[in-house]
Coordinates of C-alpha atoms and ligand atoms in Angstrom, one line a residue:
X1 CA -60.6 -76.7 -72.4
X2 CA -61.6 -79.1 -69.0
X3 CA -59.2 -77.8 -67.1
X4 CA -57.8 -74.1 -66.1
X5 CA -53.9 -75.5 -65.3
X6 CA -54.3 -76.3 -69.3
X7 CA -54.1 -72.3 -69.1
X8 CA -51.4 -71.6 -66.8
X9 CA -48.9 -70.6 -69.3
X10 CA -51.0 -67.7 -70.8
X11 CA -53.8 -67.0 -67.3
X12 CA -53.4 -62.9 -68.5
X13 CA -54.4 -63.8 -72.0
X14 CA -58.3 -62.9 -71.5
X15 CA -57.5 -59.8 -68.6
X16 CA -56.0 -58.6 -72.3
X17 CA -59.2 -59.2 -73.7
X18 CA -60.6 -56.8 -71.1
X19 CA -57.9 -54.1 -71.4
X20 CA -58.6 -53.8 -74.7
X21 CA -62.6 -53.4 -74.0
X22 CA -62.4 -51.1 -71.1
X23 CA -60.6 -48.6 -73.4
X24 CA -64.0 -48.3 -75.9
X25 CA -66.4 -49.1 -74.1
X26 CA -65.3 -46.6 -71.3
X27 CA -65.4 -44.0 -73.6
X28 CA -68.8 -44.0 -75.4
X29 CA -70.5 -43.9 -71.6
X30 CA -70.4 -40.2 -72.7
X31 CA -73.4 -40.9 -74.8
X32 CA -74.7 -43.9 -74.4
X33 CA -78.2 -44.6 -73.3
X34 CA -78.0 -45.9 -69.4
X35 CA -80.3 -48.5 -71.4
X36 CA -80.6 -50.0 -74.7
X37 CA -84.0 -51.8 -74.3
X38 CA -82.8 -54.1 -77.8
X39 CA -79.3 -54.6 -75.9
X40 CA -80.8 -56.5 -73.5
X41 CA -81.8 -59.3 -75.8
X42 CA -78.6 -60.1 -76.2
X43 CA -78.0 -61.3 -72.3
X44 CA -80.1 -64.4 -73.6
X45 CA -76.7 -65.7 -75.8
X46 CA -75.1 -66.5 -71.9
X47 CA -77.8 -68.9 -71.0
X48 CA -78.4 -72.9 -71.8
X49 CA -77.2 -75.7 -70.3
X50 CA -74.3 -76.0 -68.0
X51 CA -71.6 -77.1 -70.5
X52 CA -70.1 -79.8 -69.7
X53 CA -66.4 -79.0 -71.5
X54 CA -65.9 -75.6 -71.5
X55 CA -64.5 -73.0 -74.6
X56 CA -61.4 -72.3 -72.4
X57 CA -61.0 -68.6 -71.4
X58 CA -60.6 -66.0 -73.9
X59 CA -63.4 -67.1 -76.1
X60 CA -65.2 -67.2 -73.0
X61 CA -64.0 -63.9 -71.5
X62 CA -65.1 -62.3 -75.1
X63 CA -68.9 -63.8 -75.6
X64 CA -68.8 -62.3 -71.8
X65 CA -67.7 -58.6 -72.7
X66 CA -69.9 -59.3 -75.9
X67 CA -73.1 -58.8 -74.6
X68 CA -71.9 -57.2 -71.0
X69 CA -70.7 -54.3 -72.8
X70 CA -73.7 -54.0 -74.8
X71 CA -76.5 -55.4 -72.4
X72 CA -74.9 -53.4 -69.0
X73 CA -76.8 -50.6 -67.3
X74 CA -74.5 -47.8 -67.7
X75 CA -74.6 -46.9 -64.9
X76 CA -71.2 -45.5 -64.4
X77 CA -71.8 -43.3 -67.0
X78 CA -73.0 -39.3 -66.3
X79 CA -76.4 -39.7 -66.7
X80 CA -77.2 -42.2 -64.4
X81 CA -78.7 -40.3 -61.7
X82 CA -80.2 -42.9 -59.9
X83 CA -80.7 -44.1 -56.5
X84 CA -77.4 -42.4 -55.5
X85 CA -75.0 -44.4 -57.9
X86 CA -71.2 -43.1 -58.3
X87 CA -69.0 -43.8 -61.0
X88 CA -65.4 -45.3 -60.7
X89 CA -62.9 -43.1 -60.8
X90 CA -59.6 -44.5 -63.6
X91 CA -57.9 -44.9 -60.6
X92 CA -60.0 -47.3 -58.7
X93 CA -60.5 -49.0 -61.2
X94 CA -57.4 -49.9 -62.2
X95 CA -57.2 -50.9 -58.7
X96 CA -60.2 -52.5 -58.5
X97 CA -58.5 -54.6 -61.1
X98 CA -55.4 -55.0 -58.8
X99 CA -57.2 -56.1 -55.9
X100 CA -59.4 -59.1 -59.1
X101 CA -55.4 -59.8 -60.4
X102 CA -53.5 -60.5 -56.2
X103 CA -56.8 -62.0 -55.5
X104 CA -55.6 -61.4 -51.6
X105 CA -57.7 -62.3 -48.6
X106 CA -57.9 -59.9 -46.4
X107 CA -59.0 -61.8 -43.6
X108 CA -56.3 -61.1 -41.0
X109 CA -52.7 -60.5 -41.1
X110 CA -51.7 -63.7 -41.4
X111 CA -53.4 -64.0 -44.8
X112 CA -52.4 -61.3 -46.4
X113 CA -49.9 -58.6 -43.9
X114 CA -50.0 -56.5 -47.4
X115 CA -53.5 -55.9 -47.7
X116 CA -54.3 -55.4 -43.9
X117 CA -52.2 -53.1 -44.0
X118 CA -53.2 -50.7 -47.0
X119 CA -56.6 -51.2 -44.5
X120 CA -55.3 -49.4 -42.2
X121 CA -53.6 -46.8 -44.0
X122 CA -57.3 -47.0 -46.3
X123 CA -59.5 -46.2 -42.9
X124 CA -56.7 -43.8 -41.2
X125 CA -57.0 -41.5 -44.2
X126 CA -60.9 -41.9 -44.3
X127 CA -60.8 -40.4 -40.8
X128 CA -58.5 -37.9 -41.9
X129 CA -60.7 -37.0 -44.9
X130 CA -63.6 -36.7 -42.9
X131 CA -61.4 -34.5 -39.9
X132 CA -62.2 -37.3 -37.5
X133 CA -59.9 -37.2 -34.2
X134 CA -57.0 -39.7 -34.3
X135 CA -58.1 -43.0 -33.0
X136 CA -61.3 -43.6 -34.1
X137 CA -61.5 -47.1 -35.9
X138 CA -63.3 -48.7 -38.5
X139 CA -64.0 -51.6 -40.5
X140 CA -64.5 -51.7 -44.6
X141 CA -67.5 -53.0 -45.5
X142 CA -69.6 -53.8 -48.7
X143 CA -72.4 -51.6 -48.5
X144 CA -74.1 -48.5 -46.4
X145 CA -76.1 -51.7 -45.3
X146 CA -73.5 -53.7 -44.0
X147 CA -71.7 -50.1 -42.5
X148 CA -74.7 -49.1 -40.8
X149 CA -74.8 -53.1 -39.5
X150 CA -71.7 -53.0 -38.0
X151 CA -72.3 -49.0 -36.4
X152 CA -75.5 -50.4 -34.7
X153 CA -73.2 -53.9 -33.6
X154 CA -71.1 -51.6 -31.7
X155 CA -74.1 -50.6 -30.2
X156 CA -75.4 -53.9 -29.6
X157 CA -72.6 -54.3 -27.5
X158 CA -72.4 -50.9 -26.1
X159 CA -76.3 -51.4 -24.9
X160 CA -76.3 -55.1 -23.5
X161 CA -73.0 -54.8 -21.5
X162 CA -74.5 -51.5 -19.4
X163 CA -77.0 -54.6 -18.5
X164 CA -73.9 -56.7 -18.0
X165 CA -74.2 -58.9 -20.5
X166 CA -71.7 -60.2 -22.5
X167 CA -74.2 -59.7 -26.5
X168 CA -71.6 -61.7 -29.0
X169 CA -72.0 -65.0 -25.8
X170 CA -75.5 -64.7 -24.8
X171 CA -77.6 -63.1 -27.3
X172 CA -80.7 -60.5 -27.3
X173 CA -82.8 -63.2 -24.7
X174 CA -84.2 -61.8 -21.9
X175 CA -82.3 -59.0 -22.9
X176 CA -85.3 -55.5 -22.8
X177 CA -85.9 -54.2 -26.4
X178 CA -82.3 -51.7 -27.6
X179 CA -84.2 -48.3 -27.3
X180 CA -83.4 -47.2 -31.3
X181 CA -84.7 -43.1 -31.7
X182 CA -84.3 -41.3 -35.0
X183 CA -86.4 -38.9 -37.4
X184 CA -88.3 -39.4 -40.3
X185 CA -85.8 -39.4 -42.3
X186 CA -83.7 -43.2 -41.1
X187 CA -83.0 -45.1 -43.8
X188 CA -84.4 -48.7 -44.8
X189 CA -81.2 -50.0 -44.3
X190 CA -80.7 -49.1 -40.7
X191 CA -83.8 -50.7 -40.9
X192 CA -83.3 -53.8 -42.3
X193 CA -79.4 -53.3 -40.0
X194 CA -81.5 -54.0 -36.9
X195 CA -83.8 -56.6 -38.4
X196 CA -80.4 -59.0 -39.2
X197 CA -79.2 -57.8 -35.9
X198 CA -82.3 -58.9 -33.9
X199 CA -84.2 -56.5 -32.9
X200 CA -86.6 -56.3 -36.1
X201 CA -86.7 -53.2 -38.3
X202 CA -89.9 -52.2 -36.4
X203 CA -87.6 -51.2 -33.4
X204 CA -87.3 -47.4 -34.5
X205 CA -88.6 -44.7 -32.1
X206 CA -89.6 -41.7 -35.7
X207 CA -90.0 -38.5 -34.0
X208 CA -90.5 -36.4 -37.5
X209 CA -92.9 -32.8 -37.1
X210 CA -94.0 -32.4 -40.8
X211 CA -94.6 -35.1 -43.9
X212 CA -91.3 -35.0 -45.3
X213 CA -89.8 -36.7 -42.3
X214 CA -88.0 -33.5 -40.3
X215 CA -86.8 -34.2 -36.4
X216 CA -89.1 -33.1 -33.8
X217 CA -86.2 -32.3 -31.2
X218 CA -87.8 -31.6 -28.3
X219 CA -90.2 -34.7 -28.6
X220 CA -87.2 -36.7 -28.7
X221 CA -85.4 -35.3 -25.8
X222 CA -88.4 -35.9 -23.9
X223 CA -87.9 -39.5 -25.1
X224 CA -84.5 -39.3 -23.8
X225 CA -85.1 -38.3 -20.5
X226 CA -87.6 -40.8 -20.0
X227 CA -85.0 -43.8 -21.5
X228 CA -81.7 -45.4 -21.1
X229 CA -79.0 -45.9 -23.3
X230 CA -80.2 -45.3 -26.1
X231 CA -79.8 -45.6 -28.9
X232 CA -80.1 -42.1 -31.8
X233 CA -79.6 -42.5 -35.5
X234 CA -79.0 -39.4 -36.5
X235 CA -79.1 -39.0 -40.8
X236 CA -76.3 -37.6 -43.5
X237 CA -78.1 -36.9 -46.4
X238 CA -81.7 -38.3 -46.3
X239 CA -82.4 -39.9 -50.4
X240 CA -85.7 -38.2 -51.1
X241 CA -84.5 -34.8 -51.2
X242 CA -80.0 -34.4 -49.9
X243 CA -81.3 -32.7 -46.2
X244 CA -80.0 -33.1 -43.0
X245 CA -80.8 -33.8 -39.1
X246 CA -79.6 -31.3 -37.0
X247 CA -76.0 -33.2 -36.0
X248 CA -74.6 -31.1 -33.2
X249 CA -77.8 -30.4 -32.3
X250 CA -78.1 -33.8 -31.9
X251 CA -75.1 -34.9 -30.9
X252 CA -75.8 -32.5 -27.3
X253 CA -79.3 -33.9 -26.2
X254 CA -76.5 -38.5 -26.6
X255 CA -74.0 -36.9 -24.4
X256 CA -76.4 -35.2 -22.4
X257 CA -78.7 -38.4 -21.7
X258 CA -75.6 -40.8 -22.4
X259 CA -76.9 -42.4 -25.4
X260 CA -74.7 -43.9 -28.2
X261 CA -75.2 -42.0 -31.7
X262 CA -74.9 -43.2 -34.9
X263 CA -74.5 -41.4 -38.2
X264 CA -76.1 -42.6 -40.9
X265 CA -73.9 -40.3 -44.0
X266 CA -73.8 -42.8 -46.6
X267 CA -73.5 -40.4 -48.8
X268 CA -74.3 -36.7 -46.5
X269 CA -70.8 -37.1 -45.3
X270 CA -69.3 -35.8 -48.3
X271 CA -70.8 -32.9 -47.7
X272 CA -67.8 -31.9 -44.7
X273 CA -65.5 -31.8 -47.7
X274 CA -66.5 -28.8 -48.9
X275 CA -66.1 -25.5 -46.7
X276 CA -69.9 -25.0 -48.7
X277 CA -71.6 -27.8 -47.3
X278 CA -69.5 -28.3 -44.5
X279 CA -71.7 -27.3 -41.6
X280 CA -73.9 -29.7 -42.7
X281 CA -71.8 -32.8 -40.7
X282 CA -70.9 -30.5 -37.7
X283 CA -71.2 -32.6 -35.2
X284 CA -70.1 -36.1 -36.5
X285 CA -66.8 -36.2 -34.3
X286 CA -69.0 -36.2 -31.8
X287 CA -70.8 -39.5 -32.6
X288 CA -69.6 -43.4 -31.4
X289 CA -70.2 -44.5 -35.3
X290 CA -70.4 -43.5 -38.2
X291 CA -71.2 -45.5 -41.5
X292 CA -70.6 -44.6 -45.4
X293 CA -70.4 -45.7 -48.6
X294 CA -67.3 -46.0 -51.0
X295 CA -69.4 -46.4 -54.1
X296 CA -71.5 -43.9 -54.2
X297 CA -69.7 -39.5 -53.4
X298 CA -66.1 -41.1 -53.1
X299 CA -66.5 -43.1 -57.1
X300 CA -64.8 -46.1 -56.4
X301 CA -66.2 -49.8 -57.3
X302 CA -68.9 -51.5 -56.0
X303 CA -68.8 -53.0 -53.6
X304 CA -67.4 -50.5 -51.2
X305 CA -68.5 -49.6 -47.9
X306 CA -67.1 -48.0 -44.5
X307 CA -67.8 -47.7 -40.7
X308 CA -66.3 -45.4 -38.8
X309 CA -66.3 -46.2 -34.9
X310 CA -65.1 -43.6 -32.1
X311 CA -63.8 -46.5 -29.7
X312 CA -61.9 -49.2 -32.2
X313 CA -62.7 -52.3 -29.4
X314 CA -66.1 -51.9 -29.9
X315 CA -65.6 -54.0 -33.5
X316 CA -63.3 -57.2 -32.0
X317 CA -65.8 -56.9 -29.8
X318 CA -68.8 -57.1 -31.1
X319 CA -67.4 -58.7 -34.2
X320 CA -64.5 -61.1 -33.5
X321 CA -65.1 -64.1 -34.2
X322 CA -65.2 -67.3 -32.3
X323 CA -61.6 -69.2 -30.9
X324 CA -61.2 -72.3 -33.5
X325 CA -57.8 -73.6 -33.6
X326 CA -56.1 -73.4 -37.2
X327 CA -57.1 -69.2 -37.1
X328 CA -55.3 -66.0 -35.3
X329 CA -57.3 -65.5 -32.0
X330 CA -58.5 -61.8 -31.0
X331 CA -54.5 -60.4 -29.9
X332 CA -52.8 -62.7 -32.8
X333 CA -50.4 -60.4 -34.1
X334 CA -51.2 -62.8 -37.1
X335 CA -55.0 -61.4 -36.6
X336 CA -57.2 -58.9 -38.9
X337 CA -60.0 -56.7 -39.6
X338 CA -61.9 -60.3 -40.8
X339 CA -62.1 -60.4 -37.0
X340 CA -62.9 -56.5 -36.9
X341 CA -65.5 -56.8 -38.8
X342 CA -69.3 -59.0 -40.1
X343 CA -67.2 -60.8 -42.9
X344 CA -64.2 -63.3 -42.3
X345 CA -62.6 -63.7 -46.0
X346 CA -62.7 -60.9 -47.6
X347 CA -62.0 -59.1 -51.7
X348 CA -59.0 -56.2 -50.7
X349 CA -61.4 -53.5 -51.3
X350 CA -59.1 -51.2 -49.6
X351 CA -56.5 -50.8 -53.1
X352 CA -60.0 -48.5 -54.8
X353 CA -59.6 -46.4 -52.0
X354 CA -56.1 -45.8 -51.4
X355 CA -55.4 -45.7 -55.1
X356 CA -58.2 -42.9 -55.9
X357 CA -57.0 -41.1 -52.4
X358 CA -53.6 -41.3 -53.7
X359 CA -54.2 -40.1 -57.1
X360 CA -56.6 -37.5 -56.8
X361 CA -56.5 -36.0 -53.4
X362 CA -58.4 -34.6 -50.8
X363 CA -58.6 -31.2 -52.9
X364 CA -59.4 -33.9 -55.7
X365 CA -61.8 -34.7 -54.0
X366 CA -63.3 -31.9 -52.7
X367 CA -62.7 -30.3 -56.3
X368 CA -65.6 -33.7 -57.3
X369 CA -67.8 -32.8 -54.5
X370 CA -67.8 -29.2 -55.3
X371 CA -68.7 -29.8 -59.2
X372 CA -71.7 -32.1 -58.2
X373 CA -73.3 -29.3 -55.4
X374 CA -72.9 -27.2 -58.7
X375 CA -74.1 -29.4 -60.7
X376 CA -77.2 -29.6 -58.9
X377 CA -77.7 -25.8 -58.8
X378 CA -77.3 -25.7 -61.9
X379 CA -80.5 -29.0 -61.9
X380 CA -82.3 -26.8 -59.5
X381 CA -81.6 -23.8 -61.9
X382 CA -83.6 -24.6 -64.6
X383 CA -86.5 -26.5 -62.7
X384 CA -87.3 -23.2 -61.5
X385 CA -87.6 -21.5 -64.5
X386 CA -89.6 -24.5 -66.0
X387 CA -92.9 -23.6 -66.7
X388 CA -94.2 -27.1 -65.9
X389 CA -92.1 -28.7 -63.4
X390 CA -92.4 -27.3 -60.0
X391 CA -89.1 -27.8 -57.6
X392 CA -90.0 -29.4 -54.4
X393 CA -87.8 -29.1 -52.2
X394 CA -84.3 -26.8 -51.3
X395 CA -81.5 -28.1 -52.9
X396 CA -78.8 -28.5 -50.2
X397 CA -76.2 -30.9 -51.9
X398 CA -76.2 -33.0 -54.6
X399 CA -79.9 -33.8 -54.8
X400 CA -82.4 -31.5 -56.5
X401 CA -86.1 -33.1 -56.0
X402 CA -88.8 -32.1 -58.4
X403 CA -91.8 -32.5 -60.0
X404 CA -93.7 -32.9 -63.6
X405 CA -96.8 -29.9 -63.1
X406 CA -97.8 -29.5 -66.4
X407 CA -100.1 -25.2 -66.3
X408 CA -103.1 -27.0 -66.3
X409 CA -102.9 -30.3 -65.3
X410 CA -105.1 -30.7 -61.6
X411 CA -103.4 -31.5 -58.9
X412 CA -105.1 -35.0 -57.8
X413 CA -103.9 -36.3 -61.3
X414 CA -99.9 -35.0 -60.7
X415 CA -99.2 -38.1 -58.7
X416 CA -100.4 -40.9 -61.5
X417 CA -98.1 -38.6 -64.1
X418 CA -95.0 -38.7 -62.2
X419 CA -95.6 -41.6 -61.6
X420 CA -95.7 -42.4 -65.7
X421 CA -93.1 -40.6 -66.2
X422 CA -90.8 -42.1 -63.7
X423 CA -91.6 -45.6 -65.4
X424 CA -91.0 -43.3 -69.5
X425 CA -88.1 -42.3 -68.4
X426 CA -86.2 -45.7 -67.5
X427 CA -88.3 -47.5 -70.3
X428 CA -86.8 -44.6 -72.3
X429 CA -83.1 -45.3 -71.1
X430 CA -81.1 -41.7 -73.0
X431 CA -81.4 -40.7 -69.1
X432 CA -82.1 -42.3 -65.8
X433 CA -84.1 -41.9 -62.7
X434 CA -86.3 -43.0 -60.4
X435 CA -89.0 -41.9 -58.2
X436 CA -90.3 -41.1 -54.5
X437 CA -93.0 -40.2 -52.1
X438 CA -91.7 -37.0 -51.0
X439 CA -94.6 -34.7 -48.3
X440 CA -96.7 -36.7 -49.8
X441 CA -96.6 -36.5 -53.6
X442 CA -94.7 -38.1 -56.0
X443 CA -91.5 -36.5 -56.9
X444 CA -88.7 -37.4 -59.2
X445 CA -84.9 -37.3 -57.3
X446 CA -82.1 -37.3 -59.6
X447 CA -79.0 -37.2 -57.4
X448 CA -76.0 -36.3 -59.1
X449 CA -72.2 -38.0 -57.6
X450 CA -70.3 -39.6 -60.4
X451 CA -67.6 -37.8 -61.7
X452 CA -67.7 -37.8 -65.5
X453 CA -71.6 -35.8 -64.4
X454 CA -71.4 -32.5 -66.4
X455 CA -73.2 -29.9 -67.6
X456 CA -74.5 -30.5 -71.3
X457 CA -75.0 -34.2 -68.8
X458 CA -77.6 -31.9 -66.4
X459 CA -79.1 -30.6 -69.5
X460 CA -80.3 -33.6 -71.9
X461 CA -81.7 -35.2 -68.2
X462 CA -84.2 -32.1 -67.8
X463 CA -84.7 -31.9 -71.9
X464 CA -86.6 -35.2 -72.0
X465 CA -87.9 -35.2 -68.3
X466 CA -89.7 -32.4 -70.1
X467 CA -89.6 -34.3 -73.4
X468 CA -91.3 -37.0 -71.9
X469 CA -94.0 -35.6 -69.6
X470 CA -95.1 -33.2 -73.1
X471 CA -96.1 -36.6 -73.7
X472 CA -97.6 -38.4 -71.4
X473 CA -99.3 -35.0 -70.3
Ligands
PLP501 C1 -78.7 -42.6 -46.0 C2 -78.9 -43.9 -47.0 N1 -78.1 -45.0 -46.8 C3 -77.5 -46.7 -46.3 C4 -77.9 -47.0 -48.3 C5 -77.4 -48.0 -48.8 O1 -76.6 -48.2 -49.5 P1 -76.2 -49.3 -50.1 O2 -76.9 -49.8 -51.2 O3 -74.7 -48.7 -50.4 O4 -76.3 -50.4 -49.2 C6 -78.5 -46.1 -48.8 C7 -78.7 -45.8 -50.0 O5 -78.6 -45.3 -51.0 C8 -78.3 -44.1 -48.1 O6 -78.8 -43.2 -49.2

């Protein structure tokens, strides 16, 4: 095959192969190992020199499916507890396929009025889901890293404006350093966003009162009294144990001292969905910007993040495109979200967000969050009951922080044991979780945010951890 035009009349044939493979693959997620080290060898079948003459769509998709369904990491399955990794609800997954099939450019109304309008609906539904006031706007982006970037880009615009500078035109040259203040919970992606924005990853001043990273509010306030126009990053859900900065208290300080308040709520923002955890996010409505992910606790496929902004017009000021004669300008009715966020041409990532919220509603997503809260408590109880495991933090949300501590193993050897345990878990592949350092000690930190996860997956996780720890101990 040398030209896709030859396939025009049966363009849907490769898609039918994907649809056929989807059922068995998705059904297998309940029982398949997260990683099958043997299957990884198959990936070599896709290598070789660039073909001069191609095989055509259907044979190639067959090859890709054979390798992919065997060698893919089952990270959308129920026993992948590493990082903070959601699955894809049935409606979200189908809508993602629809987005690929329709292949819209969600740059602007003129490129796709459909994509633009669905994005407007999806953003407003997200605003409502998290109980934010009317008038907030936002941008759909590829990840929470980019949501932090978008939010802190707006903050930079605000801060420079206070120095009389339009930073979108002039850049940072000649300006002092932007003061950025946070707790020890600040996520590395917020630093990465600051690094991409030209402030540098080291610009964050951290105010923490303990080894875990909990905020020192008094020190933060002292610093705010000596600074003008600071940007505060408050953390709603830190990765090691799912803890929160006291957002309402920080909001009071931000208002008192005229600071921009940004919330990194990549997954923790979803605590707002349940009355059981809504107290953790109280005060987010007083922020200036919020970053979160769709591909974590909303359970839509990668890549899905969103920034929610109190003054949506900031997005245009920070991310409007320098004019080009062939493109719509800022006030043009043909304009759209490509002028209100970091990307220009972009896929219609609103579709899976719209679909999962339309399919399962607020109640369905609350039920999912609450199931995960219950599962995290179940895991916590199993850890507490096991003589060879030690819980390291209270479980407030969906992350359980613990380590193996078999009787008789001296404290000084536990870090090495847990590092080996983390590596053994990944090599074993039946269940999946990684290690971190929490309060100075090496720990496991499984996160439960996948709609498919049930009690038996959590039980299997603990069984495998104890089995491997016993082998290592
Ligand atoms: C608190 C927090 N912020 C930001 C991120 C970055 O998310 P992403 O990988 O989607 O960019 C994460 C990822 O785990 C996170 O936990």
